[in-house]
Amino acid sequence: MNQPNNPTREYLAAPISKVGPLAWVKKNLFNTWYNSLLTILTLGALAYIVPPFFKWAFIESLWNSSSDACRDIEGACWSIVPQNIKFIILGFFPEGQEWRPILAMILLLALVIYSKERSRWTKLLAWMWPIGLIIMGTLMYGGVFGMPVVETDQWSGLPLTMMLSFFGMVMAYPLGVLLALGRQSKMPAIKTLSVVYIEMIRGVPLISLLFMSSIMFPLFLPDGMTINKVLRAQVAIIMFTAAYIAEVVRGGLQAMQRGQYEAADSLGLNYPQTMRLIILPQALKIVIPPTVGILLSAFKDTSLVVIIALYDVLKTTKVTLQNPHWTGYSTEAYLFLALLYFICCYAMSSYSRRLEKELHTGH
Amino acid sequence: MSNKLPPDIAQMPSKPPFWRDAEKRAIAFQVVALLVVAFVSYYLYSNTQANLERQSIATGFGFLDKEASFEIGESLIEYSAADTYLRALLVGALNTVKVSFIGITLMIILGTLIGVARLSSNWLISKLAASYIEVMQNIPVLLQLFFWYAIFYESFPPPRQALNPFDGLFLCNRGVIFGVPETHAAHAVMGWAFLAVLIGSVFLSRWAHKRQDLTGKAFPTLRITALAAIGVPLLIWLAYGAPTAMDVPALSGFNFRGGVTVSPEFSALLLGLVIYTSAFVAEIVRAGIQSVGKGQIEAAMAIGLKPGQRLHLVVLPQALRVIIPPLTSQMLNLLKNSSLAIAIGYADFVAVTNTMINQTGQAIEGVALIMLVFLFFSLSTSLFMNWYNKKMKLVER
């Protein structure tokens, strides 16, 4: 029992140069002479840019005023967003029926958020999706339960963007997987068809496919038959995205070792079984990051339908800016839209990172 | 010895029935697939023929010789509305090449800078680079184009009140106007001399490599080349009497005269494309540099290589191998996204073709031309990059 008993011992704090905020600053900002110089220059540049921006965006700005009030101020006129929010979000959806697309969007968001947890990926969910989509479609189109019919050319704004991107991603994925399998196939005809399709689509810009759907496709159909414009654009987006997905999935398939195929063969599995049970689950998992990159591109690229005069959320914003009361506030309106896109993309990419971690079964 | 099989095997059918024979099934499957494709193509083709006849639209590319009768805002070659469609398309294609070439060059420079900044030990720089990457990647490029275009048209003053951040540079809603040295005979000679030095450096480096292999003596090829590339044109400039006359833009009436004007459409397109794509390039560069293991650098230090040599001989060859394939696809992305020019009114190939389609109604030929031209651009870019990639790969033994 000889405990050290030294009441006069002093407990010194760690030296200030090693811990604490000062040490952090020295280590991360001023560790070498050129880093110090870089820090000072950057801070100088920030001091030059940030305060005027802050003043413009927050201090001298108006948030919900008439357009006339905006003419008298120096700062940002954020009012353009709340004053026109109905048109920016819903576009030309008929007066008095706005609750329908809003409800449909809420339903879609709710389903997406509910499906986030992997523990909820059950048979019930597999039923909920088609039923939910049918309800959304009914809400949008109407024609039953006393809801007047709203033709698809009146679908615009955010619901159109959401629809184009949702189906663009969901339908392109399986098509892309099929194309990737086709490209890996031993059958020369199937392989050639897949390769030609993938390389052709990847070599041309999405615009050319959208042009094809909007001005060339009507010539392909027999007299009197028409397919509506939104659907044509949707098909173009799906076809385009599928080719990119196919290339990403091919990367995953090529990373599979021969042993996996041989093991499946020796178990007596046939081709569909081998793919479904052995190869695809592994191959698709390792290509999650690039796949998400492609899906995000597809989401952002739906904005290109502006060029073939579909009224997605970017086009409704542009139309708002053509209103003589609100011309000249493009910066504010586009920044709002940028924020909207940023939030969606950021949410998707952080979800994919989580999914990747959850599905990781390696050691 | 007889060839006869044992009776129980002989009684079995010698081959499985055809629906269980993988080879025959494959053939049947392919025949069906080809038939479906052929049938659909025939169906669409016959519909198209019927439609074209009914709407009496001519087919074929004969219209290319007709007079275009529309003006094009900017052009690298001489063009007027009286020229043919073919020439108009050439103007468009050259404009596409112009914006893509300049865009790709700037994209690689900016992307590399930001990628390196992302890895900086300086917290502030690294975080700024990270937020640039995260923000710019997640905003659609078309929105960015609209944004920059709106800045030019709404926020910049008319020429009379043009912003003048420093001498010889003006920013206004007519575009960016800057001064250039007045054309002088010396410039052409300087340009050729510069090119000659570059070509000479290739031979110099070959010779230096050979000499190092034989004698072990290193030769400072890079330093000599850099010195010559700056020094030789400078000497020529001095020999011509050091002409310093500048072609400075000056306000005359409602517009500028002199200098070089870059249109707002081109500037907005270039800005949008470069800023969007360089965010992706920065991530690629970062991943490439991080892929070179620490041990490699330590090994290079251990055998006594200087910092420059470490970078040149050890880090870069390995990092580039990781960087080049995804970089190629970003280059192609920029090229393909340059077709968004049509949305802000820059006369690229797609915009010119679209005007042509609207005038002539030759939609099929027009869209086919767009696809062919872009396929050609894409394939030639990827052929070049594949060649470069192979060359870099040889570094690995």
PDB file of C-alpha atoms in Angstrom, chain B residues 33-288:
ATOM      1  CA  ALA B  33     -33.588 -10.812 -82.031  1.00  0.00           C
ATOM      2  CA  LEU B  34     -32.335  -9.892 -85.502  1.00  0.00           C
ATOM      3  CA  LEU B  35     -35.770 -10.479 -87.009  1.00  0.00           C
ATOM      4  CA  VAL B  36     -37.383  -8.194 -84.451  1.00  0.00           C
ATOM      5  CA  VAL B  37     -34.834  -5.455 -85.109  1.00  0.00           C
ATOM      6  CA  ALA B  38     -35.193  -5.858 -88.868  1.00  0.00           C
ATOM      7  CA  PHE B  39     -38.979  -5.803 -88.663  1.00  0.00           C
ATOM      8  CA  VAL B  40     -39.081  -2.676 -86.471  1.00  0.00           C
ATOM      9  CA  SER B  41     -36.597  -0.899 -88.748  1.00  0.00           C
ATOM     10  CA  TYR B  42     -38.610  -1.830 -91.817  1.00  0.00           C
ATOM     11  CA  TYR B  43     -41.829  -0.678 -90.178  1.00  0.00           C
ATOM     12  CA  LEU B  44     -40.368   2.706 -89.194  1.00  0.00           C
ATOM     13  CA  TYR B  45     -38.698   3.073 -92.594  1.00  0.00           C
ATOM     14  CA  SER B  46     -41.891   2.433 -94.535  1.00  0.00           C
ATOM     15  CA  ASN B  47     -43.862   4.797 -92.287  1.00  0.00           C
ATOM     16  CA  THR B  48     -41.260   7.475 -92.788  1.00  0.00           C
ATOM     17  CA  GLN B  49     -41.294   7.021 -96.548  1.00  0.00           C
ATOM     18  CA  ALA B  50     -45.082   7.327 -96.605  1.00  0.00           C
ATOM     19  CA  ASN B  51     -45.044  10.394 -94.366  1.00  0.00           C
ATOM     20  CA  LEU B  52     -42.363  12.142 -96.373  1.00  0.00           C
ATOM     21  CA  GLU B  53     -44.244  11.500 -99.597  1.00  0.00           C
ATOM     22  CA  ARG B  54     -47.494  12.775 -98.163  1.00  0.00           C
ATOM     23  CA  GLN B  55     -45.894  15.941 -96.758  1.00  0.00           C
ATOM     24  CA  SER B  56     -43.841  16.183 -99.975  1.00  0.00           C
ATOM     25  CA  ILE B  57     -40.542  16.635 -98.144  1.00  0.00           C
ATOM     26  CA  ALA B  58     -37.556  15.887-100.351  1.00  0.00           C
ATOM     27  CA  THR B  59     -35.041  13.406 -99.052  1.00  0.00           C
ATOM     28  CA  GLY B  60     -31.291  13.348 -99.459  1.00  0.00           C
ATOM     29  CA  PHE B  61     -28.629  15.927 -98.922  1.00  0.00           C
ATOM     30  CA  GLY B  62     -29.214  17.944-102.088  1.00  0.00           C
ATOM     31  CA  PHE B  63     -30.400  20.934-100.063  1.00  0.00           C
ATOM     32  CA  LEU B  64     -26.885  21.500 -98.734  1.00  0.00           C
ATOM     33  CA  ASP B  65     -25.988  23.400-101.928  1.00  0.00           C
ATOM     34  CA  LYS B  66     -28.843  25.861-101.531  1.00  0.00           C
ATOM     35  CA  GLU B  67     -28.474  29.349-100.170  1.00  0.00           C
ATOM     36  CA  ALA B  68     -28.677  29.420 -96.367  1.00  0.00           C
ATOM     37  CA  SER B  69     -30.069  32.982 -96.138  1.00  0.00           C
ATOM     38  CA  PHE B  70     -29.553  33.340 -92.413  1.00  0.00           C
ATOM     39  CA  GLU B  71     -26.845  35.227 -90.589  1.00  0.00           C
ATOM     40  CA  ILE B  72     -24.541  33.667 -88.026  1.00  0.00           C
ATOM     41  CA  GLY B  73     -23.362  35.797 -85.119  1.00  0.00           C
ATOM     42  CA  GLU B  74     -19.759  34.731 -84.993  1.00  0.00           C
ATOM     43  CA  SER B  75     -17.614  32.725 -87.309  1.00  0.00           C
ATOM     44  CA  LEU B  76     -14.020  31.650 -87.682  1.00  0.00           C
ATOM     45  CA  ILE B  77     -14.245  31.695 -91.479  1.00  0.00           C
ATOM     46  CA  GLU B  78     -15.841  34.195 -93.781  1.00  0.00           C
ATOM     47  CA  TYR B  79     -19.565  33.671 -94.015  1.00  0.00           C
ATOM     48  CA  SER B  80     -22.588  35.612 -95.215  1.00  0.00           C
ATOM     49  CA  ALA B  81     -26.266  34.790 -95.606  1.00  0.00           C
ATOM     50  CA  ALA B  82     -25.687  34.274 -99.331  1.00  0.00           C
ATOM     51  CA  ASP B  83     -23.462  31.236 -98.703  1.00  0.00           C
ATOM     52  CA  THR B  84     -24.672  27.643 -98.896  1.00  0.00           C
ATOM     53  CA  TYR B  85     -26.029  25.513 -96.063  1.00  0.00           C
ATOM     54  CA  LEU B  86     -22.878  23.436 -96.287  1.00  0.00           C
ATOM     55  CA  ARG B  87     -20.753  26.457 -95.451  1.00  0.00           C
ATOM     56  CA  ALA B  88     -23.142  27.440 -92.636  1.00  0.00           C
ATOM     57  CA  LEU B  89     -22.748  23.954 -91.172  1.00  0.00           C
ATOM     58  CA  LEU B  90     -18.973  24.247 -91.466  1.00  0.00           C
ATOM     59  CA  VAL B  91     -19.125  27.527 -89.545  1.00  0.00           C
ATOM     60  CA  GLY B  92     -21.178  25.787 -86.843  1.00  0.00           C
ATOM     61  CA  ALA B  93     -18.794  22.833 -86.656  1.00  0.00           C
ATOM     62  CA  LEU B  94     -15.786  25.149 -86.351  1.00  0.00           C
ATOM     63  CA  ASN B  95     -17.537  27.085 -83.579  1.00  0.00           C
ATOM     64  CA  THR B  96     -18.126  23.792 -81.747  1.00  0.00           C
ATOM     65  CA  VAL B  97     -14.465  22.875 -82.159  1.00  0.00           C
ATOM     66  CA  LYS B  98     -13.417  26.324 -80.945  1.00  0.00           C
ATOM     67  CA  VAL B  99     -15.443  26.296 -77.737  1.00  0.00           C
ATOM     68  CA  SER B 100     -14.608  22.635 -77.011  1.00  0.00           C
ATOM     69  CA  PHE B 101     -10.886  23.051 -77.583  1.00  0.00           C
ATOM     70  CA  ILE B 102     -10.557  26.160 -75.428  1.00  0.00           C
ATOM     71  CA  GLY B 103     -12.966  24.663 -72.900  1.00  0.00           C
ATOM     72  CA  ILE B 104     -11.073  21.386 -72.575  1.00  0.00           C
ATOM     73  CA  THR B 105      -7.756  23.192 -72.147  1.00  0.00           C
ATOM     74  CA  LEU B 106      -9.110  25.474 -69.418  1.00  0.00           C
ATOM     75  CA  MET B 107     -11.010  22.591 -67.813  1.00  0.00           C
ATOM     76  CA  ILE B 108      -7.819  20.546 -67.399  1.00  0.00           C
ATOM     77  CA  ILE B 109      -5.883  23.494 -65.959  1.00  0.00           C
ATOM     78  CA  LEU B 110      -8.634  24.588 -63.540  1.00  0.00           C
ATOM     79  CA  GLY B 111      -9.556  21.008 -62.601  1.00  0.00           C
ATOM     80  CA  THR B 112      -5.928  20.138 -61.819  1.00  0.00           C
ATOM     81  CA  LEU B 113      -5.477  23.271 -59.710  1.00  0.00           C
ATOM     82  CA  ILE B 114      -8.617  22.563 -57.694  1.00  0.00           C
ATOM     83  CA  GLY B 115      -7.826  18.861 -57.371  1.00  0.00           C
ATOM     84  CA  VAL B 116      -4.391  19.714 -55.983  1.00  0.00           C
ATOM     85  CA  ALA B 117      -5.921  22.401 -53.746  1.00  0.00           C
ATOM     86  CA  ARG B 118      -8.311  19.770 -52.378  1.00  0.00           C
ATOM     87  CA  LEU B 119      -5.268  17.812 -51.144  1.00  0.00           C
ATOM     88  CA  SER B 120      -3.540  20.862 -49.721  1.00  0.00           C
ATOM     89  CA  SER B 121      -2.437  20.709 -46.100  1.00  0.00           C
ATOM     90  CA  ASN B 122      -3.906  24.194 -45.771  1.00  0.00           C
ATOM     91  CA  TRP B 123      -7.324  23.704 -44.190  1.00  0.00           C
ATOM     92  CA  LEU B 124      -8.865  26.815 -45.733  1.00  0.00           C
ATOM     93  CA  ILE B 125      -7.749  26.038 -49.280  1.00  0.00           C
ATOM     94  CA  SER B 126      -8.761  22.400 -49.008  1.00  0.00           C
ATOM     95  CA  LYS B 127     -12.239  23.216 -47.688  1.00  0.00           C
ATOM     96  CA  LEU B 128     -12.806  25.898 -50.329  1.00  0.00           C
ATOM     97  CA  ALA B 129     -11.841  23.430 -53.041  1.00  0.00           C
ATOM     98  CA  ALA B 130     -14.131  20.805 -51.512  1.00  0.00           C
ATOM     99  CA  SER B 131     -17.111  23.138 -51.487  1.00  0.00           C
ATOM    100  CA  TYR B 132     -16.416  24.237 -55.055  1.00  0.00           C
ATOM    101  CA  ILE B 133     -16.440  20.588 -56.135  1.00  0.00           C
ATOM    102  CA  GLU B 134     -19.564  19.703 -54.177  1.00  0.00           C
ATOM    103  CA  VAL B 135     -21.578  22.738 -55.264  1.00  0.00           C
ATOM    104  CA  MET B 136     -20.629  22.892 -58.932  1.00  0.00           C
ATOM    105  CA  GLN B 137     -21.129  19.162 -59.514  1.00  0.00           C
ATOM    106  CA  ASN B 138     -24.653  19.307 -58.160  1.00  0.00           C
ATOM    107  CA  ILE B 139     -26.066  22.151 -60.239  1.00  0.00           C
ATOM    108  CA  PRO B 140     -27.244  21.312 -63.771  1.00  0.00           C
ATOM    109  CA  VAL B 141     -24.915  22.696 -66.399  1.00  0.00           C
ATOM    110  CA  LEU B 142     -27.791  24.246 -68.336  1.00  0.00           C
ATOM    111  CA  LEU B 143     -28.811  26.230 -65.257  1.00  0.00           C
ATOM    112  CA  GLN B 144     -25.224  27.412 -64.907  1.00  0.00           C
ATOM    113  CA  LEU B 145     -25.183  28.518 -68.542  1.00  0.00           C
ATOM    114  CA  PHE B 146     -28.392  30.515 -68.054  1.00  0.00           C
ATOM    115  CA  PHE B 147     -26.943  32.024 -64.904  1.00  0.00           C
ATOM    116  CA  TRP B 148     -23.749  33.285 -66.556  1.00  0.00           C
ATOM    117  CA  TYR B 149     -25.624  34.478 -69.591  1.00  0.00           C
ATOM    118  CA  ALA B 150     -28.036  36.425 -67.374  1.00  0.00           C
ATOM    119  CA  ILE B 151     -25.087  37.961 -65.533  1.00  0.00           C
ATOM    120  CA  PHE B 152     -23.767  39.276 -68.848  1.00  0.00           C
ATOM    121  CA  TYR B 153     -27.103  40.609 -69.963  1.00  0.00           C
ATOM    122  CA  GLU B 154     -28.499  41.963 -66.721  1.00  0.00           C
ATOM    123  CA  SER B 155     -25.675  42.761 -64.371  1.00  0.00           C
ATOM    124  CA  PHE B 156     -23.100  44.122 -66.775  1.00  0.00           C
ATOM    125  CA  PRO B 157     -23.542  47.721 -67.902  1.00  0.00           C
ATOM    126  CA  PRO B 158     -23.911  48.842 -71.525  1.00  0.00           C
ATOM    127  CA  PRO B 159     -20.655  49.666 -73.378  1.00  0.00           C
ATOM    128  CA  ARG B 160     -20.700  53.336 -72.368  1.00  0.00           C
ATOM    129  CA  GLN B 161     -20.397  52.458 -68.678  1.00  0.00           C
ATOM    130  CA  ALA B 162     -18.331  49.324 -69.254  1.00  0.00           C
ATOM    131  CA  LEU B 163     -16.499  47.921 -66.234  1.00  0.00           C
ATOM    132  CA  ASN B 164     -12.792  48.471 -66.619  1.00  0.00           C
ATOM    133  CA  PRO B 165     -10.987  46.410 -63.955  1.00  0.00           C
ATOM    134  CA  PHE B 166      -7.594  47.217 -65.499  1.00  0.00           C
ATOM    135  CA  ASP B 167      -6.220  48.906 -68.566  1.00  0.00           C
ATOM    136  CA  GLY B 168      -7.169  47.296 -71.854  1.00  0.00           C
ATOM    137  CA  LEU B 169      -9.967  45.060 -70.484  1.00  0.00           C
ATOM    138  CA  PHE B 170     -13.636  45.985 -70.635  1.00  0.00           C
ATOM    139  CA  LEU B 171     -16.652  44.062 -69.390  1.00  0.00           C
ATOM    140  CA  CYS B 172     -20.062  45.045 -70.671  1.00  0.00           C
ATOM    141  CA  ASN B 173     -23.252  43.493 -71.972  1.00  0.00           C
ATOM    142  CA  ARG B 174     -21.701  43.203 -75.424  1.00  0.00           C
ATOM    143  CA  GLY B 175     -19.137  40.782 -74.069  1.00  0.00           C
ATOM    144  CA  VAL B 176     -15.533  40.862 -72.961  1.00  0.00           C
ATOM    145  CA  ILE B 177     -13.290  43.223 -74.897  1.00  0.00           C
ATOM    146  CA  PHE B 178      -9.535  43.282 -74.442  1.00  0.00           C
ATOM    147  CA  GLY B 179      -6.499  44.741 -76.120  1.00  0.00           C
ATOM    148  CA  VAL B 180      -4.018  42.669 -78.107  1.00  0.00           C
ATOM    149  CA  PRO B 181      -0.635  43.545 -79.592  1.00  0.00           C
ATOM    150  CA  GLU B 182      -1.030  45.117 -83.004  1.00  0.00           C
ATOM    151  CA  THR B 183      -0.284  42.661 -85.807  1.00  0.00           C
ATOM    152  CA  HIS B 184       3.359  42.798 -86.740  1.00  0.00           C
ATOM    153  CA  ALA B 185       5.554  40.681 -88.988  1.00  0.00           C
ATOM    154  CA  ALA B 186       7.518  39.621 -85.912  1.00  0.00           C
ATOM    155  CA  HIS B 187       4.586  37.717 -84.404  1.00  0.00           C
ATOM    156  CA  ALA B 188       4.381  35.102 -87.136  1.00  0.00           C
ATOM    157  CA  VAL B 189       8.128  34.479 -86.970  1.00  0.00           C
ATOM    158  CA  MET B 190       7.934  34.215 -83.171  1.00  0.00           C
ATOM    159  CA  GLY B 191       5.131  31.700 -83.444  1.00  0.00           C
ATOM    160  CA  TRP B 192       7.046  29.514 -85.889  1.00  0.00           C
ATOM    161  CA  ALA B 193      10.181  29.747 -83.758  1.00  0.00           C
ATOM    162  CA  PHE B 194       8.219  28.621 -80.702  1.00  0.00           C
ATOM    163  CA  LEU B 195       6.862  25.653 -82.626  1.00  0.00           C
ATOM    164  CA  ALA B 196      10.352  24.805 -83.890  1.00  0.00           C
ATOM    165  CA  VAL B 197      11.689  24.834 -80.326  1.00  0.00           C
ATOM    166  CA  LEU B 198       8.909  22.454 -79.228  1.00  0.00           C
ATOM    167  CA  ILE B 199       9.650  20.040 -82.066  1.00  0.00           C
ATOM    168  CA  GLY B 200      13.359  20.321 -81.384  1.00  0.00           C
ATOM    169  CA  SER B 201      12.785  19.475 -77.732  1.00  0.00           C
ATOM    170  CA  VAL B 202      11.301  16.104 -78.718  1.00  0.00           C
ATOM    171  CA  PHE B 203      14.538  15.177 -80.480  1.00  0.00           C
ATOM    172  CA  LEU B 204      16.591  16.668 -77.680  1.00  0.00           C
ATOM    173  CA  SER B 205      14.835  14.537 -75.093  1.00  0.00           C
ATOM    174  CA  ARG B 206      15.353  11.407 -77.205  1.00  0.00           C
ATOM    175  CA  TRP B 207      19.022  12.160 -77.461  1.00  0.00           C
ATOM    176  CA  ALA B 208      19.239  12.921 -73.740  1.00  0.00           C
ATOM    177  CA  HIS B 209      17.556   9.624 -72.867  1.00  0.00           C
ATOM    178  CA  LYS B 210      19.952   7.700 -75.102  1.00  0.00           C
ATOM    179  CA  ARG B 211      22.924   9.470 -73.611  1.00  0.00           C
ATOM    180  CA  GLN B 212      21.732   8.785 -70.084  1.00  0.00           C
ATOM    181  CA  ASP B 213      21.248   5.118 -70.902  1.00  0.00           C
ATOM    182  CA  LEU B 214      24.793   4.926 -72.277  1.00  0.00           C
ATOM    183  CA  THR B 215      26.751   7.142 -69.928  1.00  0.00           C
ATOM    184  CA  GLY B 216      24.499   7.704 -66.927  1.00  0.00           C
ATOM    185  CA  LYS B 217      24.828  11.454 -67.298  1.00  0.00           C
ATOM    186  CA  ALA B 218      21.557  13.334 -66.968  1.00  0.00           C
ATOM    187  CA  PHE B 219      20.733  16.265 -69.199  1.00  0.00           C
ATOM    188  CA  PRO B 220      18.421  19.109 -68.059  1.00  0.00           C
ATOM    189  CA  THR B 221      16.078  18.790 -71.063  1.00  0.00           C
ATOM    190  CA  LEU B 222      13.128  20.497 -69.431  1.00  0.00           C
ATOM    191  CA  ARG B 223      15.096  23.529 -68.293  1.00  0.00           C
ATOM    192  CA  ILE B 224      16.825  23.965 -71.653  1.00  0.00           C
ATOM    193  CA  THR B 225      13.502  23.652 -73.481  1.00  0.00           C
ATOM    194  CA  ALA B 226      11.773  26.162 -71.221  1.00  0.00           C
ATOM    195  CA  LEU B 227      14.648  28.586 -71.621  1.00  0.00           C
ATOM    196  CA  ALA B 228      14.647  28.207 -75.409  1.00  0.00           C
ATOM    197  CA  ALA B 229      10.860  28.413 -75.681  1.00  0.00           C
ATOM    198  CA  ILE B 230      10.881  31.788 -73.964  1.00  0.00           C
ATOM    199  CA  GLY B 231      14.285  33.021 -75.069  1.00  0.00           C
ATOM    200  CA  VAL B 232      14.193  32.378 -78.824  1.00  0.00           C
ATOM    201  CA  PRO B 233      10.888  34.226 -79.498  1.00  0.00           C
ATOM    202  CA  LEU B 234      12.111  37.011 -77.212  1.00  0.00           C
ATOM    203  CA  LEU B 235      15.337  37.376 -79.206  1.00  0.00           C
ATOM    204  CA  ILE B 236      13.363  37.487 -82.456  1.00  0.00           C
ATOM    205  CA  TRP B 237      11.095  40.124 -80.955  1.00  0.00           C
ATOM    206  CA  LEU B 238      14.138  42.202 -79.987  1.00  0.00           C
ATOM    207  CA  ALA B 239      15.688  41.674 -83.417  1.00  0.00           C
ATOM    208  CA  TYR B 240      12.586  43.150 -85.017  1.00  0.00           C
ATOM    209  CA  GLY B 241      13.054  46.266 -82.911  1.00  0.00           C
ATOM    210  CA  ALA B 242      10.760  45.273 -80.031  1.00  0.00           C
ATOM    211  CA  PRO B 243       7.390  46.397 -81.458  1.00  0.00           C
ATOM    212  CA  THR B 244       5.134  47.356 -78.537  1.00  0.00           C
ATOM    213  CA  ALA B 245       2.153  48.907 -80.336  1.00  0.00           C
ATOM    214  CA  MET B 246      -1.095  47.648 -78.823  1.00  0.00           C
ATOM    215  CA  ASP B 247      -4.511  47.400 -80.435  1.00  0.00           C
ATOM    216  CA  VAL B 248      -6.445  48.855 -77.510  1.00  0.00           C
ATOM    217  CA  PRO B 249     -10.265  48.888 -77.590  1.00  0.00           C
ATOM    218  CA  ALA B 250     -11.778  52.339 -77.485  1.00  0.00           C
ATOM    219  CA  LEU B 251     -15.353  53.472 -77.161  1.00  0.00           C
ATOM    220  CA  SER B 252     -16.774  54.909 -80.347  1.00  0.00           C
ATOM    221  CA  GLY B 253     -20.456  55.652 -80.450  1.00  0.00           C
ATOM    222  CA  PHE B 254     -22.373  52.837 -78.790  1.00  0.00           C
ATOM    223  CA  ASN B 255     -19.763  50.176 -79.183  1.00  0.00           C
ATOM    224  CA  PHE B 256     -16.090  49.414 -78.931  1.00  0.00           C
ATOM    225  CA  ARG B 257     -13.667  49.606 -81.780  1.00  0.00           C
ATOM    226  CA  GLY B 258     -10.391  47.742 -81.849  1.00  0.00           C
ATOM    227  CA  GLY B 259      -9.145  44.996 -79.594  1.00  0.00           C
ATOM    228  CA  VAL B 260     -10.696  41.553 -79.512  1.00  0.00           C
ATOM    229  CA  THR B 261     -14.346  41.066 -78.557  1.00  0.00           C
ATOM    230  CA  VAL B 262     -15.521  37.827 -77.044  1.00  0.00           C
ATOM    231  CA  SER B 263     -19.290  37.616 -77.322  1.00  0.00           C
ATOM    232  CA  PRO B 264     -21.417  37.162 -74.179  1.00  0.00           C
ATOM    233  CA  GLU B 265     -22.782  33.897 -75.637  1.00  0.00           C
ATOM    234  CA  PHE B 266     -19.325  32.426 -76.074  1.00  0.00           C
ATOM    235  CA  SER B 267     -18.118  33.694 -72.686  1.00  0.00           C
ATOM    236  CA  ALA B 268     -21.169  32.344 -70.854  1.00  0.00           C
ATOM    237  CA  LEU B 269     -20.920  28.975 -72.611  1.00  0.00           C
ATOM    238  CA  LEU B 270     -17.213  28.691 -71.884  1.00  0.00           C
ATOM    239  CA  LEU B 271     -17.618  29.745 -68.241  1.00  0.00           C
ATOM    240  CA  GLY B 272     -20.501  27.363 -67.605  1.00  0.00           C
ATOM    241  CA  LEU B 273     -18.875  24.361 -69.289  1.00  0.00           C
ATOM    242  CA  VAL B 274     -15.457  24.902 -67.698  1.00  0.00           C
ATOM    243  CA  ILE B 275     -16.758  25.546 -64.192  1.00  0.00           C
ATOM    244  CA  TYR B 276     -19.130  22.551 -64.256  1.00  0.00           C
ATOM    245  CA  THR B 277     -16.744  20.034 -65.813  1.00  0.00           C
ATOM    246  CA  SER B 278     -13.644  21.128 -63.897  1.00  0.00           C
ATOM    247  CA  ALA B 279     -15.402  20.142 -60.656  1.00  0.00           C
ATOM    248  CA  PHE B 280     -15.495  16.562 -61.966  1.00  0.00           C
ATOM    249  CA  VAL B 281     -11.906  16.779 -63.231  1.00  0.00           C
ATOM    250  CA  ALA B 282     -10.782  17.978 -59.798  1.00  0.00           C
ATOM    251  CA  GLU B 283     -12.200  14.816 -58.197  1.00  0.00           C
ATOM    252  CA  ILE B 284     -10.459  12.676 -60.823  1.00  0.00           C
ATOM    253  CA  VAL B 285      -7.122  14.401 -60.274  1.00  0.00           C
ATOM    254  CA  ARG B 286      -7.455  14.057 -56.503  1.00  0.00           C
ATOM    255  CA  ALA B 287      -8.228  10.344 -56.777  1.00  0.00           C
ATOM    256  CA  GLY B 288      -5.318   9.893 -59.192  1.00  0.00           C
TER     257      GLY B 288
END
